[in-house]
Amino acid sequence: MKDFYVSRTGRDAALIARGDPVVYGEGRYVDALDEARLRRYEQDGFLVLPDVFDADEIEALRQEAVALEHDPDVREGEEIIREPGGTALRSIFRVHELGQRLADLPRDPRLLDVARQILGSEVYIHQSRVNMKPALDGKEFYWHSDFETWHVEDGMPAMRALSCSVLLTDNTPFNGPLTLIPGSHRQFVACIGETPENHYRTSLRRQEVGVPDPVSLRLLAEKGGLHAVTAAAGSVVFFDCNTLHSSGGNLSPWPRSNVFMVYNSVENRLEAPFHGMQPRPEHIAARRSIEALTPLRAVA
Ligand code: 6CS
Ligand code: FE
């Protein structure tokens, strides 16, 4: 397969114009977002939908995430990522297969139909996680494009995937809200550096390889600005796989936890990772459980 997005090959950084659509099929595959919201997503590379879930729904999801965090089996499992230099929990991966309500969440039509509309096809879950960002201790996630990692390390062919983040707690200016660069999804930042063996064992704690260089970051930020998603629990952020994003540390005395589900098009299934790397484990990059999701229908 021709690699249109070459990165981490030891050569200099580069900006490569995106060759893939942002919204597939003109957004006509299913009817979920109205035209204005679809255009906003296409232009910025992300979309914030306030108050999608009510307080009871979010509290139930948040409690399930907390229960997983304290489940002794989960705490010893490979899905757990701890904060760099500490023991506090940073992320729990594969939550859509560990929880009950978290298992139904990706199939909720309020989320699934938006993903099907934008990606113009049936979709499956490439990856899910809860980022706990614990009180006073949650560390930053440095600037990156998810697609750069999923392309190089997971062999994701094209930019036909998106992340859906459901805010389980209020995201404020003080607790490390997700921050994105509007418009950055249209340029692929080829990164400097070579990928270490089993890179995910360090990158998920603190990512230093596969991150954009300061010049490219500054150029894209000067063009699009920075947008921190400060919104109430129950809000949802959809963002394109290639939109540059980060989040700061959490110095507030309250946790900031968000659940992330990555929808990939069934037309964009993972191939072999580039540069001969070993595939990442199933709980980070699904290769087996990749059947198209069926929408959860509300019980009549
Ligand atoms: O490597 C990955 O798949 C993960 N890394 C980051 C920083 N964001 C996306 C994903 O969770
Ligand atoms: Fe990310």
CSV table of C-alpha atoms and ligand atoms in Angstrom, one decimal:
chain,number,residue,atom,x,y,z
A,1,MET,CA,0.0,0.0,0.0
A,2,LYS,CA,1.4,3.4,-1.0
A,3,ASP,CA,2.1,5.5,2.1
A,4,PHE,CA,0.7,9.0,1.5
A,5,TYR,CA,1.5,10.1,5.1
A,6,VAL,CA,5.1,9.3,5.7
A,7,SER,CA,6.3,10.1,9.2
A,8,ARG,CA,9.1,9.2,11.7
A,9,THR,CA,11.5,8.1,9.0
A,10,GLY,CA,14.4,10.0,10.4
A,11,ARG,CA,14.1,12.8,7.9
A,12,ASP,CA,13.0,16.4,8.7
A,13,ALA,CA,9.5,17.5,9.7
A,14,ALA,CA,7.1,18.3,6.9
A,15,LEU,CA,3.5,19.5,6.4
A,16,ILE,CA,1.6,17.2,4.0
A,17,ALA,CA,-1.7,18.5,2.7
A,18,ARG,CA,-4.5,16.1,3.7
A,19,GLY,CA,-5.6,14.0,0.7
A,20,ASP,CA,-8.7,12.5,2.4
A,21,PRO,CA,-12.2,14.0,2.8
A,22,VAL,CA,-13.2,15.2,6.2
A,23,VAL,CA,-16.9,14.4,5.8
A,24,TYR,CA,-17.5,11.4,3.6
A,25,GLY,CA,-20.4,11.1,1.1
A,26,GLU,CA,-21.4,14.7,1.7
A,27,GLY,CA,-22.8,13.6,5.0
A,28,ARG,CA,-25.8,12.0,3.3
A,29,TYR,CA,-25.2,8.4,4.6
A,30,VAL,CA,-27.5,9.0,7.6
A,31,ASP,CA,-29.2,12.1,9.0
A,32,ALA,CA,-27.8,13.1,12.3
A,33,LEU,CA,-26.1,16.5,12.3
A,34,ASP,CA,-27.8,19.4,10.6
A,35,GLU,CA,-26.0,21.2,7.7
A,36,ALA,CA,-24.6,24.0,9.9
A,37,ARG,CA,-23.0,21.6,12.4
A,38,LEU,CA,-21.7,19.3,9.7
A,39,ARG,CA,-20.0,22.3,8.0
A,40,ARG,CA,-18.6,23.5,11.3
A,41,TYR,CA,-17.1,20.0,11.9
A,42,GLU,CA,-15.7,20.0,8.4
A,43,GLN,CA,-14.1,23.5,8.8
A,44,ASP,CA,-12.7,23.1,12.3
A,45,GLY,CA,-12.0,19.4,12.5
A,46,PHE,CA,-14.1,19.1,15.7
A,47,LEU,CA,-17.6,19.9,17.0
A,48,VAL,CA,-18.8,20.4,20.5
A,49,LEU,CA,-22.4,19.3,21.3
A,50,PRO,CA,-23.5,20.6,24.7
A,51,ASP,CA,-25.8,18.6,27.0
A,52,VAL,CA,-26.3,15.5,24.9
A,53,PHE,CA,-26.6,13.3,28.1
A,54,ASP,CA,-28.7,14.2,31.1
A,55,ALA,CA,-27.3,14.3,34.7
A,56,ASP,CA,-28.6,10.8,35.6
A,57,GLU,CA,-27.1,9.2,32.5
A,58,ILE,CA,-23.7,10.8,33.1
A,59,GLU,CA,-23.7,10.0,36.8
A,60,ALA,CA,-24.3,6.4,36.0
A,61,LEU,CA,-21.5,6.3,33.4
A,62,ARG,CA,-19.2,8.2,35.8
A,63,GLN,CA,-19.9,5.7,38.6
A,64,GLU,CA,-19.2,2.8,36.3
A,65,ALA,CA,-15.9,4.4,35.3
A,66,VAL,CA,-15.0,4.9,39.0
A,67,ALA,CA,-16.0,1.2,39.7
A,68,LEU,CA,-13.7,0.0,37.0
A,69,GLU,CA,-10.9,2.2,38.4
A,70,HIS,CA,-11.3,0.5,41.8
A,71,ASP,CA,-11.9,-3.0,40.4
A,72,PRO,CA,-8.9,-5.2,41.5
A,73,ASP,CA,-9.0,-7.2,38.3
A,74,VAL,CA,-9.0,-4.1,36.1
A,75,ARG,CA,-6.3,-2.5,38.2
A,76,GLU,CA,-3.9,-5.4,37.4
A,77,GLY,CA,-4.9,-5.6,33.8
A,78,GLU,CA,-3.0,-4.5,30.7
A,79,GLU,CA,-5.7,-1.9,30.0
A,80,ILE,CA,-4.4,0.3,32.9
A,81,ILE,CA,-2.0,3.2,32.2
A,82,ARG,CA,-0.6,5.0,35.2
A,83,GLU,CA,0.6,8.6,35.3
A,84,PRO,CA,4.3,9.2,34.4
A,85,GLY,CA,6.5,9.0,37.5
A,86,GLY,CA,3.6,7.9,39.7
A,87,THR,CA,1.0,5.4,40.4
A,88,ALA,CA,-2.2,7.4,39.9
A,89,LEU,CA,-4.4,6.0,37.1
A,90,ARG,CA,-4.1,8.0,33.9
A,91,SER,CA,-6.3,5.9,31.5
A,92,ILE,CA,-8.2,2.6,31.3
A,93,PHE,CA,-8.4,1.3,27.7
A,94,ARG,CA,-11.0,-1.0,26.2
A,95,VAL,CA,-13.7,0.3,28.5
A,96,HIS,CA,-16.4,-0.5,25.8
A,97,GLU,CA,-15.7,-4.2,26.6
A,98,LEU,CA,-15.1,-3.9,30.3
A,99,GLY,CA,-18.2,-2.0,31.3
A,100,GLN,CA,-22.0,-2.4,30.9
A,101,ARG,CA,-23.3,1.1,30.3
A,102,LEU,CA,-19.9,1.8,28.7
A,103,ALA,CA,-20.5,-1.1,26.4
A,104,ASP,CA,-23.8,0.4,25.2
A,105,LEU,CA,-22.4,3.9,24.9
A,106,PRO,CA,-20.7,3.6,21.4
A,107,ARG,CA,-24.0,2.2,20.0
A,108,ASP,CA,-26.1,5.1,21.4
A,109,PRO,CA,-27.6,6.6,18.2
A,110,ARG,CA,-26.8,10.1,19.5
A,111,LEU,CA,-23.1,9.2,19.0
A,112,LEU,CA,-23.1,6.3,16.5
A,113,ASP,CA,-25.3,8.1,13.9
A,114,VAL,CA,-23.0,11.1,13.9
A,115,ALA,CA,-20.0,8.9,13.3
A,116,ARG,CA,-21.8,7.0,10.5
A,117,GLN,CA,-22.8,10.3,8.9
A,118,ILE,CA,-19.3,11.9,9.0
A,119,LEU,CA,-17.5,8.7,8.0
A,120,GLY,CA,-20.1,7.9,5.4
A,121,SER,CA,-20.2,4.2,6.2
A,122,GLU,CA,-20.8,1.6,8.9
A,123,VAL,CA,-18.3,1.9,11.7
A,124,TYR,CA,-16.6,-0.1,14.4
A,125,ILE,CA,-14.6,0.8,17.6
A,126,HIS,CA,-10.9,1.0,16.9
A,127,GLN,CA,-10.1,2.0,20.6
A,128,SER,CA,-11.8,3.2,23.7
A,129,ARG,CA,-10.5,4.6,26.9
A,130,VAL,CA,-11.4,6.7,30.0
A,131,ASN,CA,-8.8,9.4,30.7
A,132,MET,CA,-9.1,9.9,34.4
A,133,LYS,CA,-6.9,13.0,34.8
A,134,PRO,CA,-7.0,12.7,38.6
A,135,ALA,CA,-7.3,15.6,41.0
A,136,LEU,CA,-4.1,17.6,41.6
A,137,ASP,CA,-2.1,14.8,39.9
A,138,GLY,CA,-3.4,14.3,36.3
A,139,LYS,CA,-0.5,15.1,33.9
A,140,GLU,CA,-0.7,16.6,30.5
A,141,PHE,CA,-1.2,14.9,27.1
A,142,TYR,CA,1.3,16.8,24.8
A,143,TRP,CA,0.2,18.0,21.3
A,144,HIS,CA,-0.4,15.2,18.8
A,145,SER,CA,-2.4,13.9,15.9
A,146,ASP,CA,-4.0,10.6,16.8
A,147,PHE,CA,-4.0,9.6,13.1
A,148,GLU,CA,-0.1,10.0,13.0
A,149,THR,CA,0.1,7.3,15.6
A,150,TRP,CA,-2.7,5.1,14.3
A,151,HIS,CA,-1.2,5.4,10.7
A,152,VAL,CA,2.4,4.7,11.6
A,153,GLU,CA,1.9,2.3,14.6
A,154,ASP,CA,-1.4,0.6,13.7
A,155,GLY,CA,-1.4,0.7,9.9
A,156,MET,CA,-4.6,2.8,9.6
A,157,PRO,CA,-4.7,3.5,5.9
A,158,ALA,CA,-6.7,6.8,5.6
A,159,MET,CA,-8.1,9.7,7.6
A,160,ARG,CA,-11.5,8.0,7.9
A,161,ALA,CA,-11.8,7.8,11.7
A,162,LEU,CA,-12.9,10.1,14.5
A,163,SER,CA,-12.9,10.4,18.3
A,164,CYS,CA,-16.0,11.0,20.3
A,165,SER,CA,-15.3,12.3,23.8
A,166,VAL,CA,-18.2,12.2,26.4
A,167,LEU,CA,-17.4,14.5,29.3
A,168,LEU,CA,-18.1,12.6,32.6
A,169,THR,CA,-17.2,15.7,34.7
A,170,ASP,CA,-17.3,19.4,34.0
A,171,ASN,CA,-14.3,20.4,31.9
A,172,THR,CA,-13.1,23.8,33.2
A,173,PRO,CA,-10.1,26.1,32.5
A,174,PHE,CA,-8.5,24.7,35.7
A,175,ASN,CA,-8.6,20.9,35.2
A,176,GLY,CA,-6.9,20.2,31.9
A,177,PRO,CA,-9.7,20.5,29.3
A,178,LEU,CA,-9.2,18.9,25.8
A,179,THR,CA,-7.6,21.7,23.7
A,180,LEU,CA,-7.6,21.6,19.9
A,181,ILE,CA,-6.2,23.6,17.0
A,182,PRO,CA,-9.1,24.5,14.6
A,183,GLY,CA,-8.3,23.6,11.0
A,184,SER,CA,-5.1,21.6,11.8
A,185,HIS,CA,-6.8,18.4,10.5
A,186,ARG,CA,-6.1,19.6,7.0
A,187,GLN,CA,-2.3,19.3,7.3
A,188,PHE,CA,-0.6,16.0,8.2
A,189,VAL,CA,2.5,16.9,10.3
A,190,ALA,CA,5.2,14.4,9.5
A,191,CYS,CA,7.2,13.9,12.7
A,192,ILE,CA,10.9,13.7,13.3
A,193,GLY,CA,12.4,10.6,15.1
A,194,GLU,CA,12.2,6.9,15.0
A,195,THR,CA,9.6,4.8,16.8
A,196,PRO,CA,11.0,2.8,19.7
A,197,GLU,CA,10.1,-0.9,20.2
A,198,ASN,CA,6.8,-1.3,22.2
A,199,HIS,CA,6.5,2.5,22.0
A,200,TYR,CA,2.9,2.4,23.5
A,201,ARG,CA,4.4,1.4,26.9
A,202,THR,CA,5.8,4.9,27.2
A,203,SER,CA,3.8,7.0,24.8
A,204,LEU,CA,0.5,6.5,26.6
A,205,ARG,CA,2.1,7.9,29.8
A,206,ARG,CA,4.1,10.7,28.1
A,207,GLN,CA,4.3,11.0,24.3
A,208,GLU,CA,7.7,12.2,23.0
A,209,VAL,CA,7.9,10.5,19.6
A,210,GLY,CA,5.3,11.1,17.0
A,211,VAL,CA,4.6,14.6,18.2
A,212,PRO,CA,4.7,17.7,15.9
A,213,ASP,CA,7.8,19.9,15.9
A,214,PRO,CA,7.4,23.4,17.4
A,215,VAL,CA,7.6,25.2,14.1
A,216,SER,CA,4.8,23.2,12.5
A,217,LEU,CA,2.7,23.6,15.7
A,218,ARG,CA,3.2,27.3,15.8
A,219,LEU,CA,2.4,27.7,12.1
A,220,LEU,CA,-0.9,25.8,12.5
A,221,ALA,CA,-1.8,27.5,15.8
A,222,GLU,CA,-1.2,31.0,14.3
A,223,LYS,CA,-3.5,30.0,11.5
A,224,GLY,CA,-6.3,28.4,13.5
A,225,GLY,CA,-5.8,29.5,17.1
A,226,LEU,CA,-6.3,27.3,20.2
A,227,HIS,CA,-9.7,26.1,21.4
A,228,ALA,CA,-10.1,24.7,24.9
A,229,VAL,CA,-13.3,22.7,25.3
A,230,THR,CA,-14.7,24.0,28.6
A,231,ALA,CA,-18.1,22.5,28.8
A,232,ALA,CA,-20.4,20.8,31.3
A,233,ALA,CA,-20.5,17.1,32.0
A,234,GLY,CA,-22.8,15.4,29.5
A,235,SER,CA,-21.4,17.4,26.6
A,236,VAL,CA,-19.8,15.5,23.7
A,237,VAL,CA,-16.8,16.5,21.5
A,238,PHE,CA,-16.4,14.8,18.1
A,239,PHE,CA,-12.9,15.4,16.6
A,240,ASP,CA,-11.3,14.2,13.4
A,241,CYS,CA,-8.5,11.6,13.7
A,242,ASN,CA,-6.0,14.2,12.4
A,243,THR,CA,-6.9,17.3,14.4
A,244,LEU,CA,-4.0,18.4,16.6
A,245,HIS,CA,-5.0,18.3,20.3
A,246,SER,CA,-3.6,18.3,23.8
A,247,SER,CA,-4.7,18.7,27.4
A,248,GLY,CA,-2.9,20.3,30.3
A,249,GLY,CA,-2.3,18.9,33.8
A,250,ASN,CA,-5.1,19.0,36.4
A,251,LEU,CA,-4.2,21.2,39.3
A,252,SER,CA,-7.8,21.5,40.5
A,253,PRO,CA,-8.8,19.4,43.6
A,254,TRP,CA,-11.4,17.6,41.5
A,255,PRO,CA,-10.9,14.8,38.9
A,256,ARG,CA,-11.6,15.6,35.2
A,257,SER,CA,-12.6,12.3,33.5
A,258,ASN,CA,-13.7,11.9,29.9
A,259,VAL,CA,-14.5,8.7,28.0
A,260,PHE,CA,-13.1,8.5,24.4
A,261,MET,CA,-14.4,6.2,21.7
A,262,VAL,CA,-12.7,6.0,18.4
A,263,TYR,CA,-15.0,5.2,15.5
A,264,ASN,CA,-13.2,3.8,12.4
A,265,SER,CA,-14.9,3.2,9.0
A,266,VAL,CA,-15.3,-0.4,8.1
A,267,GLU,CA,-13.7,0.7,4.8
A,268,ASN,CA,-10.6,1.8,6.7
A,269,ARG,CA,-9.6,-1.4,8.6
A,270,LEU,CA,-6.1,-1.6,9.9
A,271,GLU,CA,-3.4,-3.1,7.7
A,272,ALA,CA,0.2,-3.9,8.7
A,273,PRO,CA,1.9,-1.1,10.7
A,274,PHE,CA,4.3,0.9,8.5
A,275,HIS,CA,8.1,0.4,8.7
A,276,GLY,CA,7.7,-3.2,9.7
A,277,MET,CA,6.7,-2.6,13.3
A,278,GLN,CA,4.9,-5.2,15.4
A,279,PRO,CA,1.1,-4.5,15.7
A,280,ARG,CA,0.1,-2.9,18.9
A,281,PRO,CA,-2.0,-5.1,21.3
A,282,GLU,CA,-5.8,-5.6,20.7
A,283,HIS,CA,-6.9,-3.4,23.7
A,284,ILE,CA,-5.2,-0.4,22.0
A,285,ALA,CA,-5.9,-1.1,18.4
A,286,ALA,CA,-8.7,-3.5,17.5
A,287,ARG,CA,-8.0,-6.0,14.8
A,288,ARG,CA,-10.3,-8.9,15.9
A,289,SER,CA,-13.5,-7.3,17.3
A,290,ILE,CA,-14.2,-5.1,14.3
A,291,GLU,CA,-17.8,-5.9,13.3
A,292,ALA,CA,-20.0,-2.9,12.3
A,293,LEU,CA,-21.9,-1.5,15.3
A,294,THR,CA,-25.7,-1.8,15.3
A,295,PRO,CA,-27.5,1.2,16.8
A,296,LEU,CA,-29.0,0.7,20.2
A,297,ARG,CA,-32.6,1.4,19.9
A,298,ALA,CA,-34.4,2.9,22.9
A,299,VAL,CA,-36.7,0.4,24.5
A,300,ALA,CA,-40.3,1.3,23.5
B,1,6CS,O1,-1.6,5.9,20.9
B,1,6CS,C1,-2.8,6.1,21.0
B,1,6CS,O2,-3.6,5.4,20.3
B,1,6CS,C2,-3.3,7.1,22.0
B,1,6CS,N1,-2.4,8.2,22.1
B,1,6CS,C3,-2.9,9.4,22.3
B,1,6CS,C4,-2.0,10.4,22.9
B,1,6CS,N2,-4.1,9.8,21.9
B,1,6CS,C5,-4.9,8.8,21.1
B,1,6CS,C6,-4.7,7.4,21.8
B,1,6CS,O3,-5.3,7.3,22.9
B,2,FE,FE,-5.1,11.8,21.4
